[in-house]
JSON list of C-alpha atoms in Angstrom, two decimals:
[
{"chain": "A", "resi": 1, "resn": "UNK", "atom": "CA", "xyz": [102.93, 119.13, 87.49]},
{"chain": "A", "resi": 2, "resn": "UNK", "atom": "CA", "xyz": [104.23, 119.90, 84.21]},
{"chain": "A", "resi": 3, "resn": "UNK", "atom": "CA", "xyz": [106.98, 122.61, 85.25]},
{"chain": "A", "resi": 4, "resn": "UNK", "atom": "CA", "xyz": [110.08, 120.42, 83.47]},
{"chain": "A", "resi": 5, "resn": "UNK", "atom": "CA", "xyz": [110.35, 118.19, 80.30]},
{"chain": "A", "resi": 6, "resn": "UNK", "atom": "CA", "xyz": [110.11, 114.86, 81.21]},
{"chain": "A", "resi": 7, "resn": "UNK", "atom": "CA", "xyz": [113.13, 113.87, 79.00]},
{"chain": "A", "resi": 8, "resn": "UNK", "atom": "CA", "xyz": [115.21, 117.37, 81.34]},
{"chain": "A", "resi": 9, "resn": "UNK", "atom": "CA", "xyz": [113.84, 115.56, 84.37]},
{"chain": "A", "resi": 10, "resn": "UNK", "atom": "CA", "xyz": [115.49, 112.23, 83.74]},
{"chain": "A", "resi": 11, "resn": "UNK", "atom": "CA", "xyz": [118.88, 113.53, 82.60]},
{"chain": "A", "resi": 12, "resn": "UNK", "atom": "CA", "xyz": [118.80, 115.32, 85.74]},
{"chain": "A", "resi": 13, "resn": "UNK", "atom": "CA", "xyz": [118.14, 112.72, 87.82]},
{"chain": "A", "resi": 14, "resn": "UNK", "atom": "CA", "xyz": [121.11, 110.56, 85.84]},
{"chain": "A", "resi": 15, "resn": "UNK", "atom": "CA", "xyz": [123.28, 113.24, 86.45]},
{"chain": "A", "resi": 16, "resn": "UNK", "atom": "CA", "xyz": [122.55, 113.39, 90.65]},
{"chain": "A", "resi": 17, "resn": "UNK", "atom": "CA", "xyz": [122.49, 109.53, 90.58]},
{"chain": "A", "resi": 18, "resn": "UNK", "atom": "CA", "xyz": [125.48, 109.03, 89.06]},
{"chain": "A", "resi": 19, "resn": "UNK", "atom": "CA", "xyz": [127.10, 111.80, 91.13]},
{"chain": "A", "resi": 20, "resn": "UNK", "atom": "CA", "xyz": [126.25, 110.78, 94.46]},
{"chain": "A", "resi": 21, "resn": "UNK", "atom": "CA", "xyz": [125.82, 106.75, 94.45]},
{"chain": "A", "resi": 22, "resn": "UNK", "atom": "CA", "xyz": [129.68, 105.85, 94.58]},
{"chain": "A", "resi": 23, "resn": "UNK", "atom": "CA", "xyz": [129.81, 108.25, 97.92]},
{"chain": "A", "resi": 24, "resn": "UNK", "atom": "CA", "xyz": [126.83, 107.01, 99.31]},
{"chain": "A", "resi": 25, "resn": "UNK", "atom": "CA", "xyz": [128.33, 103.11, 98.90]},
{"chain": "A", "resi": 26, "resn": "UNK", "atom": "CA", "xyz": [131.49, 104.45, 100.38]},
{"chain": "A", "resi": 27, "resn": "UNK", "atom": "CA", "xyz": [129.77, 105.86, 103.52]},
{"chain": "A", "resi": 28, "resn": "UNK", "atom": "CA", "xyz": [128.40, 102.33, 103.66]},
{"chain": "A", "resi": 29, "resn": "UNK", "atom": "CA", "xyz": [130.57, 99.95, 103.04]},
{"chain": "A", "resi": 30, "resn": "UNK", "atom": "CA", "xyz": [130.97, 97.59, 100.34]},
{"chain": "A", "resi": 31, "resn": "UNK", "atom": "CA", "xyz": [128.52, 95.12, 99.49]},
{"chain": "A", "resi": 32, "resn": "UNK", "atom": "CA", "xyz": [125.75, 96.82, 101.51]},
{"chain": "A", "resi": 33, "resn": "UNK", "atom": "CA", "xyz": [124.23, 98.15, 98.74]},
{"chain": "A", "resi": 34, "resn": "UNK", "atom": "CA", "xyz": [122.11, 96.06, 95.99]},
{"chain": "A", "resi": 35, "resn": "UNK", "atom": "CA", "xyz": [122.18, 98.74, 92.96]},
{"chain": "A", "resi": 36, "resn": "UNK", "atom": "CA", "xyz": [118.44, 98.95, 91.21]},
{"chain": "A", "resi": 37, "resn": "UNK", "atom": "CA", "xyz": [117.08, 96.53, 93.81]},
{"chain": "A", "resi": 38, "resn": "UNK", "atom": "CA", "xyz": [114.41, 98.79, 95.66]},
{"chain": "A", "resi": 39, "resn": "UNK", "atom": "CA", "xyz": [113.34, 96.10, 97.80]},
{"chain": "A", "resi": 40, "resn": "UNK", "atom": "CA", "xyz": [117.09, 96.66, 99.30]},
{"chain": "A", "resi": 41, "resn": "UNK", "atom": "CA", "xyz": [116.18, 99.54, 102.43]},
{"chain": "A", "resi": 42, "resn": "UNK", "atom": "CA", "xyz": [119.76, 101.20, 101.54]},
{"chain": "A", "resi": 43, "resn": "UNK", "atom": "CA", "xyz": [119.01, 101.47, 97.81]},
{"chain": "A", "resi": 44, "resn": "UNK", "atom": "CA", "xyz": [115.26, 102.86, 98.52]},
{"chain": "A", "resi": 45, "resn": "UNK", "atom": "CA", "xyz": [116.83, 105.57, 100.74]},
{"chain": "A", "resi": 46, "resn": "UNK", "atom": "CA", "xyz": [119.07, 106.39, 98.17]},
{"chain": "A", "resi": 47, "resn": "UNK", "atom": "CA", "xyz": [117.29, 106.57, 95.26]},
{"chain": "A", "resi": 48, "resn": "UNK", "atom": "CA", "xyz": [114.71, 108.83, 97.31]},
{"chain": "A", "resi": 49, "resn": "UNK", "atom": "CA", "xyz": [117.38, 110.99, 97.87]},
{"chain": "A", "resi": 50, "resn": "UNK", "atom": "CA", "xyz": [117.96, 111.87, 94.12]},
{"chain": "A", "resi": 51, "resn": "UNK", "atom": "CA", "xyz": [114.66, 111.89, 93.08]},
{"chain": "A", "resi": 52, "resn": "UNK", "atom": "CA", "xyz": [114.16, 114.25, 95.53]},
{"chain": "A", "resi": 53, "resn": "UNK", "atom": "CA", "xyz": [117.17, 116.22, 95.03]},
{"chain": "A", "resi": 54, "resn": "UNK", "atom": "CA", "xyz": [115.99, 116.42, 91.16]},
{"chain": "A", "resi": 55, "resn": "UNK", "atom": "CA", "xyz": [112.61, 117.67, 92.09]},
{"chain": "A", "resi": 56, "resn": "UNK", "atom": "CA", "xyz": [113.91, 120.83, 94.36]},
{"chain": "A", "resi": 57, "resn": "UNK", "atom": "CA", "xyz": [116.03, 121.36, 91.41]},
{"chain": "A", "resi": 58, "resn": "UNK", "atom": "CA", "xyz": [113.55, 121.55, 88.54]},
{"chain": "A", "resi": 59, "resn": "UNK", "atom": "CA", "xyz": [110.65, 122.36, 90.24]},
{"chain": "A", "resi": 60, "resn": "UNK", "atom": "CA", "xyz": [112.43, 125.63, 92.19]},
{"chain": "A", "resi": 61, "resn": "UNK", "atom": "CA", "xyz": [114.68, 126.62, 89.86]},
{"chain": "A", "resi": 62, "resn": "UNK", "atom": "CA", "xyz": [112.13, 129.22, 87.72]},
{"chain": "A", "resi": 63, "resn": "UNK", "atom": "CA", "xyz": [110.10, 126.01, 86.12]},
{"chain": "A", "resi": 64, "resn": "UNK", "atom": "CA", "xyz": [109.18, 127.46, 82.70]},
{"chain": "A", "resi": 65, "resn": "UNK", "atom": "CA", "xyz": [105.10, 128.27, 81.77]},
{"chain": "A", "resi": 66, "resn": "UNK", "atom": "CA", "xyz": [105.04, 126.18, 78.39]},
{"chain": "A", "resi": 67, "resn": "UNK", "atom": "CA", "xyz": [108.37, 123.99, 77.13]},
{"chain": "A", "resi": 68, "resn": "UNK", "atom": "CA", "xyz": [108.71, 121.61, 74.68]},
{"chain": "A", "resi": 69, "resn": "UNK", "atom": "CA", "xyz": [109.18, 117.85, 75.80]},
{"chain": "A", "resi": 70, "resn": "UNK", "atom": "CA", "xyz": [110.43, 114.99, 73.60]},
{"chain": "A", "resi": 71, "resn": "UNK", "atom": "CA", "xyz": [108.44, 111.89, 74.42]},
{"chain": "A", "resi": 72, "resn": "UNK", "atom": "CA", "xyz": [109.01, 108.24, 72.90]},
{"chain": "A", "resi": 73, "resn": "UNK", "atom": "CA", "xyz": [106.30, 107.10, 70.18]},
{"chain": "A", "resi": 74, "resn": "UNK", "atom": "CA", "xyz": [106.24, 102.95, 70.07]},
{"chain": "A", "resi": 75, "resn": "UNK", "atom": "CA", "xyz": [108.61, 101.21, 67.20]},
{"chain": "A", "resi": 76, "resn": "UNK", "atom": "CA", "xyz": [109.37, 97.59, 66.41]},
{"chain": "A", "resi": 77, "resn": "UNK", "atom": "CA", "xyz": [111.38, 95.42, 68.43]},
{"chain": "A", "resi": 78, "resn": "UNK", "atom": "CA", "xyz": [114.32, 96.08, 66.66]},
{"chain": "A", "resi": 79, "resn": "UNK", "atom": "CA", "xyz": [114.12, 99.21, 65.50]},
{"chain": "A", "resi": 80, "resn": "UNK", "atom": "CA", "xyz": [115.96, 102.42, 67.27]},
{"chain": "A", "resi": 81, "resn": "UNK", "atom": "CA", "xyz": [113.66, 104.19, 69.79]},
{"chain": "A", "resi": 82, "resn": "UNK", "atom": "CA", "xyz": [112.15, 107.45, 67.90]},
{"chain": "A", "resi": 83, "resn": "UNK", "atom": "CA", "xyz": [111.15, 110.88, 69.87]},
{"chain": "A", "resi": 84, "resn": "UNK", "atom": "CA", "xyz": [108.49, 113.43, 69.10]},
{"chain": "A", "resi": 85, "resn": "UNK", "atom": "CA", "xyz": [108.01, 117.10, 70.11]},
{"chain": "A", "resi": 86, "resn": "UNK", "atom": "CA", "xyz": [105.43, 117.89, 72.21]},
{"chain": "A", "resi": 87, "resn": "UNK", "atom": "CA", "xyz": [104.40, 121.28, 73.51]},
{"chain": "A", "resi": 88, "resn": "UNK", "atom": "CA", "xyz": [103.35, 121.20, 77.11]},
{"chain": "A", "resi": 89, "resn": "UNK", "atom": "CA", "xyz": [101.65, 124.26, 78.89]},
{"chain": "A", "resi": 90, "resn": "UNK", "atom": "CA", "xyz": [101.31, 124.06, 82.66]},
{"chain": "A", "resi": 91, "resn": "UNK", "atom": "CA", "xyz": [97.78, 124.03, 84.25]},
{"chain": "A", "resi": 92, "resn": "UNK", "atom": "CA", "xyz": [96.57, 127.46, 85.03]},
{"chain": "A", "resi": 93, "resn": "UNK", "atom": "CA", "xyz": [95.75, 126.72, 88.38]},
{"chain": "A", "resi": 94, "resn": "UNK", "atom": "CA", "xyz": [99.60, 126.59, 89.22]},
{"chain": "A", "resi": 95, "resn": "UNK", "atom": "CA", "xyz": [101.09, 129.59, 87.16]},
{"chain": "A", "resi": 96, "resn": "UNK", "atom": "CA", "xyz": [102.01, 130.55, 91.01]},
{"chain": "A", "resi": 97, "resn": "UNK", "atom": "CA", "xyz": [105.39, 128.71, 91.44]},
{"chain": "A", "resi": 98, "resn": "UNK", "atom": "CA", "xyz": [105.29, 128.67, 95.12]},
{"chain": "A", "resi": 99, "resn": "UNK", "atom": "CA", "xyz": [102.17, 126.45, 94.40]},
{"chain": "A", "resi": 100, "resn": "UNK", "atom": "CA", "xyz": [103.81, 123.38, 93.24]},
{"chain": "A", "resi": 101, "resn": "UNK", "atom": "CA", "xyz": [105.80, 122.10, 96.05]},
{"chain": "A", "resi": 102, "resn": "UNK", "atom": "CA", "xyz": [101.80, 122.05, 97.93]},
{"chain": "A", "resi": 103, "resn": "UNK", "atom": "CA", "xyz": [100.36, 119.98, 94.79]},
{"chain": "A", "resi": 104, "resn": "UNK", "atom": "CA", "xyz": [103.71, 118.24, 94.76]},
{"chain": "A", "resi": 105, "resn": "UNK", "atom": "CA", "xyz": [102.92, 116.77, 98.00]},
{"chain": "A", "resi": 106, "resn": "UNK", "atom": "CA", "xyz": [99.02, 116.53, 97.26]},
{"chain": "A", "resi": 107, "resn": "UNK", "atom": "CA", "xyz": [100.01, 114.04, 94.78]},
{"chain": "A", "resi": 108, "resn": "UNK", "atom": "CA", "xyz": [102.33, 112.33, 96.64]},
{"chain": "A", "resi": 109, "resn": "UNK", "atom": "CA", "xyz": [99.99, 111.69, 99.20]},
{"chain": "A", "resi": 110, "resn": "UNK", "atom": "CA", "xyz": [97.29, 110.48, 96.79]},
{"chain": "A", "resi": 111, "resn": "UNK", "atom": "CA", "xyz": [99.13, 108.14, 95.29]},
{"chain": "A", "resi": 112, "resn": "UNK", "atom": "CA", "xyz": [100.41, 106.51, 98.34]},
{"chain": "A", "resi": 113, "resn": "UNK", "atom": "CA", "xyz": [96.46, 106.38, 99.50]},
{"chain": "A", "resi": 114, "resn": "UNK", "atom": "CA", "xyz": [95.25, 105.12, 96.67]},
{"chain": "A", "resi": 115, "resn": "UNK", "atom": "CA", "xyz": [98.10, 102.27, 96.37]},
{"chain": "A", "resi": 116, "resn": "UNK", "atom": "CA", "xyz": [96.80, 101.35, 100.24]},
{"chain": "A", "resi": 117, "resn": "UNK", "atom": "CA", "xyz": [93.79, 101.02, 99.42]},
{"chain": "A", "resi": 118, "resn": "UNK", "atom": "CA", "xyz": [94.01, 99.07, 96.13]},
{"chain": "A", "resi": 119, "resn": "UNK", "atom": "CA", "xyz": [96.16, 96.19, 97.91]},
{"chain": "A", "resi": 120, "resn": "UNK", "atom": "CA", "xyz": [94.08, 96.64, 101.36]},
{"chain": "A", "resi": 121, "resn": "UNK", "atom": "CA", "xyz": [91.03, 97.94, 100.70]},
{"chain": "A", "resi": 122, "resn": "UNK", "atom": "CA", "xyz": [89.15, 94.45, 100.13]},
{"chain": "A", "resi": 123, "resn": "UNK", "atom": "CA", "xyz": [90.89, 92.82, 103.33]},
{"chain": "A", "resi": 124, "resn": "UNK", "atom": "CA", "xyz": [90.53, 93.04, 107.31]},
{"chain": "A", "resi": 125, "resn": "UNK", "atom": "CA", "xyz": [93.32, 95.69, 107.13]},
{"chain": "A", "resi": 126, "resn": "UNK", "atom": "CA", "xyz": [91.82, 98.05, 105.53]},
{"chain": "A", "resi": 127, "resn": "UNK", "atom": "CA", "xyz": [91.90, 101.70, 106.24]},
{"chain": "A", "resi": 128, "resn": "UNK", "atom": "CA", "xyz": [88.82, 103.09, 108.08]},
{"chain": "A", "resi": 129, "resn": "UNK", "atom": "CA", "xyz": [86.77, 105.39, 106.38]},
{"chain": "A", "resi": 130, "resn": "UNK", "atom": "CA", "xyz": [86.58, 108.68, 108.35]},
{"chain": "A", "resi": 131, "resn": "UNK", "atom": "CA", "xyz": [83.13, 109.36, 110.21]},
{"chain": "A", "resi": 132, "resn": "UNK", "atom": "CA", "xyz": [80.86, 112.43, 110.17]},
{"chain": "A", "resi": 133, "resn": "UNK", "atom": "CA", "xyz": [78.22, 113.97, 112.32]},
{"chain": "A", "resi": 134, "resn": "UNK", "atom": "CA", "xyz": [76.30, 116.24, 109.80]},
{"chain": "A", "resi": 135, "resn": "UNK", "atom": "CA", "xyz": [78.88, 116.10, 107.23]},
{"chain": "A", "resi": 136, "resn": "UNK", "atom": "CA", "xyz": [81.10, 117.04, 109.51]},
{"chain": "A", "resi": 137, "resn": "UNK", "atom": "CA", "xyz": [84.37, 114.59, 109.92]},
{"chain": "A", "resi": 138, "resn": "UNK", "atom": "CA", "xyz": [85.91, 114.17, 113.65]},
{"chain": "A", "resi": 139, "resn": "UNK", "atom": "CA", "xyz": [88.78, 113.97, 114.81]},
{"chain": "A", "resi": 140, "resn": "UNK", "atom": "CA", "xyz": [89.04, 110.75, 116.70]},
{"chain": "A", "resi": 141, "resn": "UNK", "atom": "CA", "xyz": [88.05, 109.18, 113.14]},
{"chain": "A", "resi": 142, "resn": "UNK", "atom": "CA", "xyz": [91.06, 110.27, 111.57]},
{"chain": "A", "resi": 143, "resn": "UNK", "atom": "CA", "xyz": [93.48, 109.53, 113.88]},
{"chain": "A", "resi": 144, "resn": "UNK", "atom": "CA", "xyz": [92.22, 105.62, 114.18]},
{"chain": "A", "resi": 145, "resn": "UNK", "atom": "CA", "xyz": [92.57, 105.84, 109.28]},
{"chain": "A", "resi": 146, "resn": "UNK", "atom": "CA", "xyz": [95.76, 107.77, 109.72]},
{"chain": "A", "resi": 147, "resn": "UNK", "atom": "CA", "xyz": [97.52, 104.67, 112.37]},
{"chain": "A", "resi": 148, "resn": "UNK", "atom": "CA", "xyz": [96.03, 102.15, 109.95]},
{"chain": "A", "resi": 149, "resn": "UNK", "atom": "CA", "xyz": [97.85, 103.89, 107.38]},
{"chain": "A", "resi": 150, "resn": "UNK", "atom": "CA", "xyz": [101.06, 103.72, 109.85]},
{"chain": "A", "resi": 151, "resn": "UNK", "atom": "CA", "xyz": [100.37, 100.24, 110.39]},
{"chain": "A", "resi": 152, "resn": "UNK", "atom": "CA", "xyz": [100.70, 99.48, 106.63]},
{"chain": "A", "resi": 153, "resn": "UNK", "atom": "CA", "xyz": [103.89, 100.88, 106.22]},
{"chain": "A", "resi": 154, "resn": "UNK", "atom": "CA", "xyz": [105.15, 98.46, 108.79]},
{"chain": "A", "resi": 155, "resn": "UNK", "atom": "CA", "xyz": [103.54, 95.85, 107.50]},
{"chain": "A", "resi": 156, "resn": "UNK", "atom": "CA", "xyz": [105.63, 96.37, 104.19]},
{"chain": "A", "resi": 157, "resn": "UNK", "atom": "CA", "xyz": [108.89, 96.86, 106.08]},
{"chain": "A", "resi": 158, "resn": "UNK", "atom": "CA", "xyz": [108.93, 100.63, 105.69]},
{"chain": "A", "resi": 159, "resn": "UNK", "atom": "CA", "xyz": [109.58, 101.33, 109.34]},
{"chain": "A", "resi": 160, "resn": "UNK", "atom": "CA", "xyz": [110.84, 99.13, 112.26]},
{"chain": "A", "resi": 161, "resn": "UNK", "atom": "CA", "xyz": [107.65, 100.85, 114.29]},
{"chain": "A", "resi": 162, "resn": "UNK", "atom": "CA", "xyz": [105.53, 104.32, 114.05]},
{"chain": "A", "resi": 163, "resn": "UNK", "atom": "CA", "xyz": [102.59, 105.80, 116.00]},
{"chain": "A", "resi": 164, "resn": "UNK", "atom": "CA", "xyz": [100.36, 108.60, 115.82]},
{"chain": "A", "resi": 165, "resn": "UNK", "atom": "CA", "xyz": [99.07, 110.97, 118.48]},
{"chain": "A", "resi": 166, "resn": "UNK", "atom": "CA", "xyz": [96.41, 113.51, 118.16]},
{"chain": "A", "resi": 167, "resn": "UNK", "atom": "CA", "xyz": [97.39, 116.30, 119.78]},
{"chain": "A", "resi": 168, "resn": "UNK", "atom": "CA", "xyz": [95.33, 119.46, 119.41]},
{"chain": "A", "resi": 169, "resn": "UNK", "atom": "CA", "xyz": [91.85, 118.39, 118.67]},
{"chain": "A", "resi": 170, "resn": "UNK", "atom": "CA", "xyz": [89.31, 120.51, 116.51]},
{"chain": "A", "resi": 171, "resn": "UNK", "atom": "CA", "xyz": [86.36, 122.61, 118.13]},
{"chain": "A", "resi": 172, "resn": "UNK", "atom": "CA", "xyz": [83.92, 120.34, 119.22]},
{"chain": "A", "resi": 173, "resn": "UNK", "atom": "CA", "xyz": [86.02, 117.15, 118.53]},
{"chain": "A", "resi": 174, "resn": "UNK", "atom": "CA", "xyz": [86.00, 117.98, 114.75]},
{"chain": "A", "resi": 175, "resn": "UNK", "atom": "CA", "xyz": [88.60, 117.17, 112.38]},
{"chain": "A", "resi": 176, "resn": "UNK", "atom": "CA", "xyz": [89.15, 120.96, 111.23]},
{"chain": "A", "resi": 177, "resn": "UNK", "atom": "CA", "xyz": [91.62, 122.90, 113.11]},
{"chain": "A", "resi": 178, "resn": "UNK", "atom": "CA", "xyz": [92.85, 119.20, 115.17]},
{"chain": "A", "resi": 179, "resn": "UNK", "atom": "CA", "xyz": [96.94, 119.00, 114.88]},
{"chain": "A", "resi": 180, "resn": "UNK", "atom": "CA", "xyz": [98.71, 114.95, 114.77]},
{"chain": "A", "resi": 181, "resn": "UNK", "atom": "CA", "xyz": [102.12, 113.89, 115.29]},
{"chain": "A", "resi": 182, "resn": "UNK", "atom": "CA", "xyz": [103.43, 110.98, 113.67]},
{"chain": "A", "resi": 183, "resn": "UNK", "atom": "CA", "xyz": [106.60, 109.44, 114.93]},
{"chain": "A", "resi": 184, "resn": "UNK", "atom": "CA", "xyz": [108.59, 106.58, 112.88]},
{"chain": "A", "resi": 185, "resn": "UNK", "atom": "CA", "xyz": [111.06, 104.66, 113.67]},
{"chain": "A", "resi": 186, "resn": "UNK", "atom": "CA", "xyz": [114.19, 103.61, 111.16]},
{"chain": "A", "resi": 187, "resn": "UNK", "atom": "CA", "xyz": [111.81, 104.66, 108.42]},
{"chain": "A", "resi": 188, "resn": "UNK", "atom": "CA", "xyz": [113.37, 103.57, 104.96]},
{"chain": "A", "resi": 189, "resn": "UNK", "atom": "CA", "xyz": [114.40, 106.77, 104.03]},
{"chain": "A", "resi": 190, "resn": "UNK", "atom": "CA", "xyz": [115.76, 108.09, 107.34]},
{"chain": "A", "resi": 191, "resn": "UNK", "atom": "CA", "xyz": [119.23, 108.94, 105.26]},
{"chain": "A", "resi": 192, "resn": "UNK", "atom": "CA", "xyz": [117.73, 110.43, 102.58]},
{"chain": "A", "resi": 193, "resn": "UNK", "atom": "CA", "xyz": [115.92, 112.83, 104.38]},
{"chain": "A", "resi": 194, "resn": "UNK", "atom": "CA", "xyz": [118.63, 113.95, 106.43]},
{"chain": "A", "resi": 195, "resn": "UNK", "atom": "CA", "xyz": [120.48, 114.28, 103.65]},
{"chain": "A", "resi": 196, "resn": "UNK", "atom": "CA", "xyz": [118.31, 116.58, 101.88]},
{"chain": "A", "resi": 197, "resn": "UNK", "atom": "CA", "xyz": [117.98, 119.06, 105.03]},
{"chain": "A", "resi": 198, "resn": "UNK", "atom": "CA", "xyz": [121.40, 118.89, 105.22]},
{"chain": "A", "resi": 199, "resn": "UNK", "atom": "CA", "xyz": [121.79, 120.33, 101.38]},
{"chain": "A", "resi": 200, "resn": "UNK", "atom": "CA", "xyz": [119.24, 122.05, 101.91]},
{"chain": "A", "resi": 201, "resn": "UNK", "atom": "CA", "xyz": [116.90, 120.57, 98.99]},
{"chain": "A", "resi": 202, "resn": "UNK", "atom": "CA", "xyz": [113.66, 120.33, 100.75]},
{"chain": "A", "resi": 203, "resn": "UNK", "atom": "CA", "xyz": [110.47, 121.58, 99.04]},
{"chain": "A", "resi": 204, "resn": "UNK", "atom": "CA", "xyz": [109.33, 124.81, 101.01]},
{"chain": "A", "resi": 205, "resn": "UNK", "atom": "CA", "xyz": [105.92, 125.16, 101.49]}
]
């Protein structure tokens, strides 16, 4: 998005890690918690809490236009890790602020996709592509990709089960306009999410 320095971004995230992991193990109990393992379900939810929480922060908080970021150039082995200045300008398609919580989430969402379908898209499990009558996609196609996507976060432990339902569908059966609910449950980050409506550091769209 380029609304923070990356080197800001990962002192702020330090600072909400380190502030919030011993009360989070406490809440727990000891030994629960397997620190930097994000295999570990508790760790996962916590560390999406704070890389959350450090989003809402910098990307809310009057993100400047242009900043200057200090990023690493490569060095020996054994020689001390150098920085150069680097003057970023944000894209001018999201000067609006309000407009980078939406391509926040675009990305997010990309990613994920993209992830799915480099591990699946070769196998039997692989997401559906979505169907079209005149170029025109339905419905009833997306809702059979969007539970193979639901069925490939269980698969990698993400969720103890999910489902979707369509439940207002488009004129004519088309995908435009159609509304789905998708229902998880135990998702990995059931905590963190809670815990970010409960401060209050959810990305408003």
């Amino acid at each position: 998005l380029d609304c923070v320095p990356m080197d800001q971004f990962q002192r702020d995230f330090f600072l909400i890690r380190q502030g919030e992991y011993q009360p989070y193990v406490n809440s727990l109990g000891p030994g629960l918690v397997k620190q930097g393992d994000l295999s570990d379900p508790y760790y996962f939810d916590f560390i999406s809490f704070a890389q959350y929480a450090t989003i809402f922060r910098d990307v809310t908080l009057d993100p400047p236009m242009v900043f200057e970021e200090q990023q690493p150039i490569i060095v020996g082995e054994d020689e001390k890790q150098q920085f150069v200045a680097k003057v970023i300008r944000r894209d001018p398609a999201l000067m609006d602020n309000s407009l980078l919580p939406i391509r926040h989430d675009e990305i997010v969402g990309e990613n994920i996709l993209d992830r799915l379908i480099e591990l699946f898209g070769s196998t039997p499990s692989a997401i559906p592509s979505l169907s079209a009558d005149d170029s025109v996609f339905k419905a009833e196609s997306a809702l059979t990709s969007i539970q193979q996507i639901i069925n490939l976060f269980l698969i990698n432990g993400y969720a103890f089960s999910g489902k979707v339902e369509l439940k207002t569908v488009g004129k004519d059966g088309n995908l435009s306009g159609s509304q789905f609910e998708i229902c998880l449950t135990a998702p990995a980050n059931l905590w963190s999410g809670q815990a970010l409506q409960f401060k209050r550091l959810f990305l408003k769209m």
